[in-house]
PDB file of C-alpha atoms in Angstrom:
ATOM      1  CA  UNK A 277       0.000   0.000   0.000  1.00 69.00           C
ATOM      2  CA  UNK A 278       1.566   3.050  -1.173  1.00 89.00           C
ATOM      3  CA  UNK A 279       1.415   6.331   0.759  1.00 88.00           C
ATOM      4  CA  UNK A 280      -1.401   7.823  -0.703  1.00 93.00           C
ATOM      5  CA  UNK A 281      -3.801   4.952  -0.505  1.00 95.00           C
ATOM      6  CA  UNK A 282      -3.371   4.763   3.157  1.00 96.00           C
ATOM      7  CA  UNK A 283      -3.804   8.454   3.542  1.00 97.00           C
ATOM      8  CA  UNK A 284      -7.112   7.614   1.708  1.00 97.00           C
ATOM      9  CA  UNK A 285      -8.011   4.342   3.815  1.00 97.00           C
ATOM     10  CA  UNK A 286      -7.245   6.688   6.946  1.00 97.00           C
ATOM     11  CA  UNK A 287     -10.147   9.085   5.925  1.00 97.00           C
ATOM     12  CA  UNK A 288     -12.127   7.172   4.491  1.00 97.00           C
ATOM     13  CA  UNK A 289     -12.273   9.025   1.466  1.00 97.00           C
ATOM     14  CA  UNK A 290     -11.004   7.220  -1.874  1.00 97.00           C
ATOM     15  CA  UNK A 291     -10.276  10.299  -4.521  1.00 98.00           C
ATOM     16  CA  UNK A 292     -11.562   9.779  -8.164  1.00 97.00           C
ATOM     17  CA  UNK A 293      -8.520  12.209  -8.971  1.00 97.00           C
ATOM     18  CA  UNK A 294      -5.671  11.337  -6.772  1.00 95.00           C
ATOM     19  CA  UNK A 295      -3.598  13.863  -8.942  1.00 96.00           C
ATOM     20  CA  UNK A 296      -5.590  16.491  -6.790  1.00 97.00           C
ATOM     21  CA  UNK A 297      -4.475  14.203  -3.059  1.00 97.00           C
ATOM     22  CA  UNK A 298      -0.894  14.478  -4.145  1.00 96.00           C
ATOM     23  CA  UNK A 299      -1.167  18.198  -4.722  1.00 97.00           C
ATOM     24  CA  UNK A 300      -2.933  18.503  -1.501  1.00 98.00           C
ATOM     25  CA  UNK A 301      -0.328  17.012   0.650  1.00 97.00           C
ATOM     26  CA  UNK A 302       2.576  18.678  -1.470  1.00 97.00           C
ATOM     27  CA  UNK A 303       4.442  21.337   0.579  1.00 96.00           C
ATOM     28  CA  UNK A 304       6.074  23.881  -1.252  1.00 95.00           C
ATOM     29  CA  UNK A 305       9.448  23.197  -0.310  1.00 95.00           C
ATOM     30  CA  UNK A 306       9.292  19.691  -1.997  1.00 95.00           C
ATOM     31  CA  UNK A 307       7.998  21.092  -5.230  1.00 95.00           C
ATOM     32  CA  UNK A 308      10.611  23.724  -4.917  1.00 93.00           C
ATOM     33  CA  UNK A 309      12.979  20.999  -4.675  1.00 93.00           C
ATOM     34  CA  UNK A 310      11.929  18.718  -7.374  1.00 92.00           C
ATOM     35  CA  UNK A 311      10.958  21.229  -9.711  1.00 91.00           C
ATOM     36  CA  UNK A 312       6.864  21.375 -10.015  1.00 89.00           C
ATOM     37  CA  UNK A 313       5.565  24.555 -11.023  1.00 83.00           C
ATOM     38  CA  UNK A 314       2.784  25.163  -9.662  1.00 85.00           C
ATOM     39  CA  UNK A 315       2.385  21.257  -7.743  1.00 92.00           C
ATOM     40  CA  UNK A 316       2.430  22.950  -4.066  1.00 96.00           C
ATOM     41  CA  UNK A 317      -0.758  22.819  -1.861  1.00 97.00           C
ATOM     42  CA  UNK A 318      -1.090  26.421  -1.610  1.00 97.00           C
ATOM     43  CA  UNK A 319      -4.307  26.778  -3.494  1.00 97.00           C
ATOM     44  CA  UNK A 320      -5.795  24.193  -2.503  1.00 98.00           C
ATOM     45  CA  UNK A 321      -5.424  25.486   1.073  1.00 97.00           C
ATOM     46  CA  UNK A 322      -6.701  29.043   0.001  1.00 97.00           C
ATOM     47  CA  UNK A 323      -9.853  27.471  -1.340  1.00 98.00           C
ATOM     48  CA  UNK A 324     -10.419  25.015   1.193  1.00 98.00           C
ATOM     49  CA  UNK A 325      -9.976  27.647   4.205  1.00 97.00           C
ATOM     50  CA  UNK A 326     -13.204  28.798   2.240  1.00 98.00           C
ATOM     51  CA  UNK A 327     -14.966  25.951   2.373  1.00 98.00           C
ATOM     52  CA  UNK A 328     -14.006  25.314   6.059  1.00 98.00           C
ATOM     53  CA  UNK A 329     -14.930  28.297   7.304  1.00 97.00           C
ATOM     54  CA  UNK A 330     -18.469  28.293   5.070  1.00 98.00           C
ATOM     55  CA  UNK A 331     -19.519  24.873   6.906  1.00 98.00           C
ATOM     56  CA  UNK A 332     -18.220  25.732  10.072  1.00 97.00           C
ATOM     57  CA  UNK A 333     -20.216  28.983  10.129  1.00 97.00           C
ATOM     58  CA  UNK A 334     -23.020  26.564   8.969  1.00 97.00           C
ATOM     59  CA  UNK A 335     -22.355  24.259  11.715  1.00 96.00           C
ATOM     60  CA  UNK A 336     -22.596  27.027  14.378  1.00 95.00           C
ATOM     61  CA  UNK A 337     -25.668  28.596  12.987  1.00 97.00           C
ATOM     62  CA  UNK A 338     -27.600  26.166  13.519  1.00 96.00           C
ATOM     63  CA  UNK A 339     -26.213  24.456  16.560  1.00 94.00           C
ATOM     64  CA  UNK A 340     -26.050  27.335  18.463  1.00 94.00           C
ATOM     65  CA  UNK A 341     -29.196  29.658  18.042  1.00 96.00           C
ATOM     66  CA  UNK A 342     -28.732  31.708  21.231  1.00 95.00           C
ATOM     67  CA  UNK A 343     -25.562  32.983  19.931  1.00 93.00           C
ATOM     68  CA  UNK A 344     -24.937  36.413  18.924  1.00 96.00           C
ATOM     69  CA  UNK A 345     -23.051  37.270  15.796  1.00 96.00           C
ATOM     70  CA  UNK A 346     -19.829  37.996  17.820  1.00 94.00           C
ATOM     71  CA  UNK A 347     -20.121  35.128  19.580  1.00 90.00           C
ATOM     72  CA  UNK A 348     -20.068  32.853  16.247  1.00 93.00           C
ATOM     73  CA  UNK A 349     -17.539  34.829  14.896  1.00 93.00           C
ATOM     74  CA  UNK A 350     -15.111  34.106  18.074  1.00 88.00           C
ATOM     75  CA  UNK A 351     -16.610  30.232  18.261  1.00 90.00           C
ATOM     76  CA  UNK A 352     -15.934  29.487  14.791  1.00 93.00           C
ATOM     77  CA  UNK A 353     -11.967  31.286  15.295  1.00 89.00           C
ATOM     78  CA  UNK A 354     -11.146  28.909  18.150  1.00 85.00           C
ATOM     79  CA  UNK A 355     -12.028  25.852  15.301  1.00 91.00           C
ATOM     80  CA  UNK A 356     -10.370  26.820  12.730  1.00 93.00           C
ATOM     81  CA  UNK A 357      -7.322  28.439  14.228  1.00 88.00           C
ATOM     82  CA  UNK A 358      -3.591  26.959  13.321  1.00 88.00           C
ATOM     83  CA  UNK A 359      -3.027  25.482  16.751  1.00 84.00           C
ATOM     84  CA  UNK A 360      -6.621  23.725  16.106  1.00 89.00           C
ATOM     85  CA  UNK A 361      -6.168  22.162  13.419  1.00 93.00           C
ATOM     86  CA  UNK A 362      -2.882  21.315  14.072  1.00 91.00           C
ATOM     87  CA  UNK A 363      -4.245  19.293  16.265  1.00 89.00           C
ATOM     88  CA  UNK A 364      -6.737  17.695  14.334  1.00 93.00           C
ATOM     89  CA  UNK A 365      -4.318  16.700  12.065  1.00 96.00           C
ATOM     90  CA  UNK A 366      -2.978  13.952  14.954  1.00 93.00           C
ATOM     91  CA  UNK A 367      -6.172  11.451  14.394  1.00 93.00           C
ATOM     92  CA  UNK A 368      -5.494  11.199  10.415  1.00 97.00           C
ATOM     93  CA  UNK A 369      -1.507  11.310  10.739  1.00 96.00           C
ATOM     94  CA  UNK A 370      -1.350  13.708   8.394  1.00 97.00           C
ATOM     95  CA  UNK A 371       2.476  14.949   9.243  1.00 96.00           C
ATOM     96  CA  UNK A 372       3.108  11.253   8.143  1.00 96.00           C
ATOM     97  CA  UNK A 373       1.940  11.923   4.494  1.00 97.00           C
ATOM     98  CA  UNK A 374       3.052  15.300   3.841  1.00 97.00           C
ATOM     99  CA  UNK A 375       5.621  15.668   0.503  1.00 96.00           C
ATOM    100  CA  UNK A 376       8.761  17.908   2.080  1.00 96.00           C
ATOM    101  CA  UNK A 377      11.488  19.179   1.005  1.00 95.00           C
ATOM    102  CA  UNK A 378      14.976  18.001   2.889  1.00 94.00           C
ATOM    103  CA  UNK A 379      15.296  21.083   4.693  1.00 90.00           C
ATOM    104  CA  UNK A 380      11.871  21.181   5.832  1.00 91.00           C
ATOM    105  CA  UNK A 381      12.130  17.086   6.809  1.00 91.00           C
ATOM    106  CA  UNK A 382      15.742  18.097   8.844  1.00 89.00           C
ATOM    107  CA  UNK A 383      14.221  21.108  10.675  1.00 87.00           C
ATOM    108  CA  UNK A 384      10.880  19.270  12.158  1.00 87.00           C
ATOM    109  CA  UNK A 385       8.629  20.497   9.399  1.00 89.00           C
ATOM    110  CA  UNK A 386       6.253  17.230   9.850  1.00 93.00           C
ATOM    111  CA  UNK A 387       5.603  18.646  13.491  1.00 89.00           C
ATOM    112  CA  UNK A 388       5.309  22.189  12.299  1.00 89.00           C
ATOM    113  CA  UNK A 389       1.854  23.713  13.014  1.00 87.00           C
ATOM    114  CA  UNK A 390       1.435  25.649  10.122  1.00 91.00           C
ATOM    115  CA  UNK A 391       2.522  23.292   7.664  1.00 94.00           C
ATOM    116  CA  UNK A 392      -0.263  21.027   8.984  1.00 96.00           C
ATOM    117  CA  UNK A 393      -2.742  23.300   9.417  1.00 95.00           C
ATOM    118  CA  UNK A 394      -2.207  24.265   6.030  1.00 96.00           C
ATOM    119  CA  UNK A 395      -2.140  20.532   5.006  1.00 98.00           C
ATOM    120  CA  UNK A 396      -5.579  19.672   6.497  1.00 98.00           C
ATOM    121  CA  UNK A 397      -7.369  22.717   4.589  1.00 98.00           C
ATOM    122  CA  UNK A 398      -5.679  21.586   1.493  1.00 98.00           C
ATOM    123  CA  UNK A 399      -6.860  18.124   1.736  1.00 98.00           C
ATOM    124  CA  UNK A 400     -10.312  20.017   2.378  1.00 98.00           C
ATOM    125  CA  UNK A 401      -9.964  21.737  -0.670  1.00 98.00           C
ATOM    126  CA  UNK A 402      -9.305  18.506  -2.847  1.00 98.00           C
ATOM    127  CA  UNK A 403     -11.684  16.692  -1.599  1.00 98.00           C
ATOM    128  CA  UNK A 404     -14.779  19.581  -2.627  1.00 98.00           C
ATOM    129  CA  UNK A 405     -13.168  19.915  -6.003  1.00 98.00           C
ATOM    130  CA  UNK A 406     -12.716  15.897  -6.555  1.00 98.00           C
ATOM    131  CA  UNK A 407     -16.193  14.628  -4.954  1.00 97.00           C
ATOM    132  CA  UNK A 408     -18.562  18.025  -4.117  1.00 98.00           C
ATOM    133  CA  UNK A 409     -19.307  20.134  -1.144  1.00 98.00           C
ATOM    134  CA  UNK A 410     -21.193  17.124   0.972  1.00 97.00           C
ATOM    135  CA  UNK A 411     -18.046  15.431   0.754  1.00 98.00           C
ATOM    136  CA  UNK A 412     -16.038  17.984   2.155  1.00 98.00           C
ATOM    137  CA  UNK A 413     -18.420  18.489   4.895  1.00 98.00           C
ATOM    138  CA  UNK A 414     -18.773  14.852   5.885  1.00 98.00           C
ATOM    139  CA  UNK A 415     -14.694  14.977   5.908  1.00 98.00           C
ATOM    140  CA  UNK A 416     -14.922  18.247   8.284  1.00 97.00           C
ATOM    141  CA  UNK A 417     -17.527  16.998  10.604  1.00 96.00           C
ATOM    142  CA  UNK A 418     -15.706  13.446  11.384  1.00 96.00           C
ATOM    143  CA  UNK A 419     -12.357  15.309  11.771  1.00 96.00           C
ATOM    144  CA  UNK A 420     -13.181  18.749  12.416  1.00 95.00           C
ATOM    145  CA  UNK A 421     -15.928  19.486  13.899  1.00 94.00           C
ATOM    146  CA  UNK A 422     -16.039  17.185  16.914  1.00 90.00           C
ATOM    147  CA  UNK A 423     -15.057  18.134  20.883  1.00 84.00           C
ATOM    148  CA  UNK A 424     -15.965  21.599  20.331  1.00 85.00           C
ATOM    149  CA  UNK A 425     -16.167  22.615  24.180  1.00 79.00           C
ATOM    150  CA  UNK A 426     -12.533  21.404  24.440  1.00 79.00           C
ATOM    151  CA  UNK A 427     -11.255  23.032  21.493  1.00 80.00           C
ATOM    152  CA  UNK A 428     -12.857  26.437  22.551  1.00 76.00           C
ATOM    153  CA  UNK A 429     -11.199  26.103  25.769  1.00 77.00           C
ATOM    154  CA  UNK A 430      -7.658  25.423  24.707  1.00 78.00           C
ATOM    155  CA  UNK A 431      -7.996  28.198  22.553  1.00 77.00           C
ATOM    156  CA  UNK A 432      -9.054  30.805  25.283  1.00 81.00           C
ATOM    157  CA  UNK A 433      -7.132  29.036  27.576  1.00 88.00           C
ATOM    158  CA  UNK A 434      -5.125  31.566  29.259  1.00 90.00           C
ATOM    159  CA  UNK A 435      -8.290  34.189  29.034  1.00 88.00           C
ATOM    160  CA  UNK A 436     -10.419  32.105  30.967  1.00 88.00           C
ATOM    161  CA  UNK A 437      -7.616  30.599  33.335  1.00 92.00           C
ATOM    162  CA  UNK A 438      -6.964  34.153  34.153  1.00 92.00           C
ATOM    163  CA  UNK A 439     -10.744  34.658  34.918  1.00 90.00           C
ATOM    164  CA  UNK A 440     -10.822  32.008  36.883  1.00 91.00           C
ATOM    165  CA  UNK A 441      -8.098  32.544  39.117  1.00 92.00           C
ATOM    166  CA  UNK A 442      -9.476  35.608  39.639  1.00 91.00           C
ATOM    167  CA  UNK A 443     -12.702  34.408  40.996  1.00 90.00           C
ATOM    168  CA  UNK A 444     -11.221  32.083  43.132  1.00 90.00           C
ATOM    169  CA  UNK A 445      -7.830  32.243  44.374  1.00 88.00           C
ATOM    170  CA  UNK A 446      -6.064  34.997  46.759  1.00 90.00           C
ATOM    171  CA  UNK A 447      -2.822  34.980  44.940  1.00 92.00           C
ATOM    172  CA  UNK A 448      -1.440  35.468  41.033  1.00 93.00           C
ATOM    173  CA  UNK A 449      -1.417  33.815  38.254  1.00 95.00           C
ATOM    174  CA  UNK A 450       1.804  33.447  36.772  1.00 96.00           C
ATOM    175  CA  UNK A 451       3.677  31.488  34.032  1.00 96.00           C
ATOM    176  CA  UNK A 452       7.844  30.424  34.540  1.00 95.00           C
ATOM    177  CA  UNK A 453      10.103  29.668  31.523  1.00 96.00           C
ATOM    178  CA  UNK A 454      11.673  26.422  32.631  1.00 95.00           C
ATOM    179  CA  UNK A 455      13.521  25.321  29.479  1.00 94.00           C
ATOM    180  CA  UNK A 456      14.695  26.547  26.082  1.00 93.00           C
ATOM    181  CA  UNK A 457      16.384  24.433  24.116  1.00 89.00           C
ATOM    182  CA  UNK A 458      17.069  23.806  20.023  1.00 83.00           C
ATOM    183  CA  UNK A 459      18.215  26.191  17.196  1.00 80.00           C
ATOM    184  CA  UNK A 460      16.882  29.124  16.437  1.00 79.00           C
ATOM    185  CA  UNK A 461      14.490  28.113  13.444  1.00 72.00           C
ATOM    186  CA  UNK A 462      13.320  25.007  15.251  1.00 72.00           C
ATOM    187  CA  UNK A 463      12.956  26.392  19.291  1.00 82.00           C
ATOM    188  CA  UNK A 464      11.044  24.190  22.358  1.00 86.00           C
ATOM    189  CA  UNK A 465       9.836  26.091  25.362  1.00 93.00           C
ATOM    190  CA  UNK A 466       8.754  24.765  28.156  1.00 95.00           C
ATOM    191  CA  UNK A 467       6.814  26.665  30.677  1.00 96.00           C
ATOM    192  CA  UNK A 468       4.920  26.315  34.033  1.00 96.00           C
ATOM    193  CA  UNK A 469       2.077  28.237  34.849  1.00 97.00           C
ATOM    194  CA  UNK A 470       1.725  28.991  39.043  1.00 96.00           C
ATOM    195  CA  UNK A 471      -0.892  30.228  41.401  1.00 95.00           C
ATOM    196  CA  UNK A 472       1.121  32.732  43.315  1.00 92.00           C
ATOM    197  CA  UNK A 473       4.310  29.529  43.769  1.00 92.00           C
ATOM    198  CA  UNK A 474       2.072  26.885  43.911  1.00 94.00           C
ATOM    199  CA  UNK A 475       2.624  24.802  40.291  1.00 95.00           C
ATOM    200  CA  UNK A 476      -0.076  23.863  38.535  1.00 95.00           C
ATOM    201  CA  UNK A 477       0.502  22.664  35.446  1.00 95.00           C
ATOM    202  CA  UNK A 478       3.359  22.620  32.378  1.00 95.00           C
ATOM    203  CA  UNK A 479       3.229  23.069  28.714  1.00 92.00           C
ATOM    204  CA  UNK A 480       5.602  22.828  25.973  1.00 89.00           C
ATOM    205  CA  UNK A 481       5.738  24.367  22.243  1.00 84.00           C
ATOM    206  CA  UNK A 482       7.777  25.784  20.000  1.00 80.00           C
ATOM    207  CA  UNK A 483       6.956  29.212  20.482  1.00 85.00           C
ATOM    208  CA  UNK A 484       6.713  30.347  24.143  1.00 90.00           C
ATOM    209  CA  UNK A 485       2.826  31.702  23.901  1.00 88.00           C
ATOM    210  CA  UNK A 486       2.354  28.454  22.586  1.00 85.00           C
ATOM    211  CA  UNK A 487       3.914  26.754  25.982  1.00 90.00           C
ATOM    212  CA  UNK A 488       1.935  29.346  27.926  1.00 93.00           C
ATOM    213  CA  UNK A 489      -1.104  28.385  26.182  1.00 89.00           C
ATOM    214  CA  UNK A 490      -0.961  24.658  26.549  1.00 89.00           C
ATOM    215  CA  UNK A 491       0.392  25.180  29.940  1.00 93.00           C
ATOM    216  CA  UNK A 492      -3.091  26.883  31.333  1.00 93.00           C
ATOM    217  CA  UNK A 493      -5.324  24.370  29.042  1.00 89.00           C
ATOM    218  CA  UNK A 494      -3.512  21.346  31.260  1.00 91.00           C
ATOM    219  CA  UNK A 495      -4.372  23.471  34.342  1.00 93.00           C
ATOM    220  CA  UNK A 496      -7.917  24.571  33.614  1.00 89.00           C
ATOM    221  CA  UNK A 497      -8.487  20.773  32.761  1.00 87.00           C
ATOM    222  CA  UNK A 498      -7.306  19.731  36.389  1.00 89.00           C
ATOM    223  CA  UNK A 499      -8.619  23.036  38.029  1.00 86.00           C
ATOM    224  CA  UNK A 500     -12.314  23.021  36.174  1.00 74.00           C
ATOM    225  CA  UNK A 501     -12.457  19.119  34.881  1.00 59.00           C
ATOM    226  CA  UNK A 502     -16.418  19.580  34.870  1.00 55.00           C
ATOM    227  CA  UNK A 503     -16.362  22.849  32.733  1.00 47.00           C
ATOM    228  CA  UNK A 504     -17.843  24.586  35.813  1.00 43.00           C
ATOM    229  CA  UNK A 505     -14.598  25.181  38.280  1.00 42.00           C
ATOM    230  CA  UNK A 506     -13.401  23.962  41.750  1.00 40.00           C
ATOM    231  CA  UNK A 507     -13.014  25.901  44.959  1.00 38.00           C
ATOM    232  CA  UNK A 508      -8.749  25.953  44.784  1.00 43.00           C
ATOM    233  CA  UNK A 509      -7.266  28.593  46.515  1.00 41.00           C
ATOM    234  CA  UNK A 510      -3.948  30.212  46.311  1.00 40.00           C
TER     235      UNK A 510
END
């Protein structure tokens, strides 16, 4: 079974056009590389960030009724946001299927957030132009649009932890720098977030807001497991 095909058994989508998969998980550093004009995802991506964002604003509508317009518009964000998708990526292996260029492979590029985010709304893309818009939306609502209260939180994560500490501790939340390490283009933080210098939780990433921010989401998920808070104290 050759890469593709298990990319496809993995989604359960089988392409008519797998011309169009091969484009989608083509990063532009490996057509750069090998010489294919205009073989990269980036298209792909721009049109199926489109179609993303047209079914998740769908999705919301008419799933959440009581919401205002701002609301949506902040709901849908914490979906479809790079670190989200990202993540979503981690259920279809997508980092595993991804065409890169040497430099990219050498630097951590199949771990790189925006090359997967990227990825995923290519692959979007491909699959409206190669089997229609229900297509595309089945693919987004298996992979996509599932766990929304925990995606929304990890992506106000430090907002809310803030809020909540606030309404229920004495002392300050904080967040520590324990550990840099790697080169410059390819950088791991890791950092601790404290009530006053009681540690709660840690979080790593390769940008230090992203530490912070995975940092609080591991601490509002032991401080508020229920979605509705505990009585900790500072």
């Amino acid at each position: 079974m050759n890469k593709q095909e298990e990319f496809q058994k993995i989604i359960g989508y089988r392409f008519q056009n797998e011309k169009l998969l091969k484009q989608a998980l083509t990063h532009s550093s490996y057509a750069n590389e090998k010489h294919m004009k205009d073989m990269d995802n980036e298209r792909l991506e721009f049109l199926g960030d489109a179609v993303l964002e047209l079914i998740t604003s769908e999705f919301l509508f008419q799933n959440y009724p009581k919401l205002s317009e701002g609301d949506l518009t902040k709901m849908r964000a914490s979906l479809v946001c790079e670190p989200t998708l990202a993540a979503c990526t981690l259920q279809i292996r997508l980092g595993e299927f991804v065409y890169l260029g040497k430099g990219e492979e050498l630097t951590g590029g199949r771990e790189r957030k925006s090359i997967l985010s990227d990825a995923l709304e290519a692959v979007i893309g491909a699959i409206y132009l190669d089997g229609g818009f229900t297509n595309a939306k089945e693919f987004v609502f298996r992979f996509i649009l599932t766990d929304i209260e925990h995606k929304q939180l990890f992506f106000d994560s430090k907002t809310i932890l803030q809020e909540f500490v606030q309404g229920n501790c004495t002392e300050m939340l904080n967040y520590r720098l324990l550990e840099e390490s790697g080169p410059d283009h390819n950088k791991n933080f890791t950092v601790e977030v404290r009530i006053g210098e009681k540690a709660i939780a840690t979080g790593f990433g390769h940008t230090k807001k992203a530490a912070e921010q995975e940092a609080a989401y591991q601490a509002l998920l032991l401080l508020k497991p229920d979605g509705k808070g505990s009585s900790v104290s500072g």
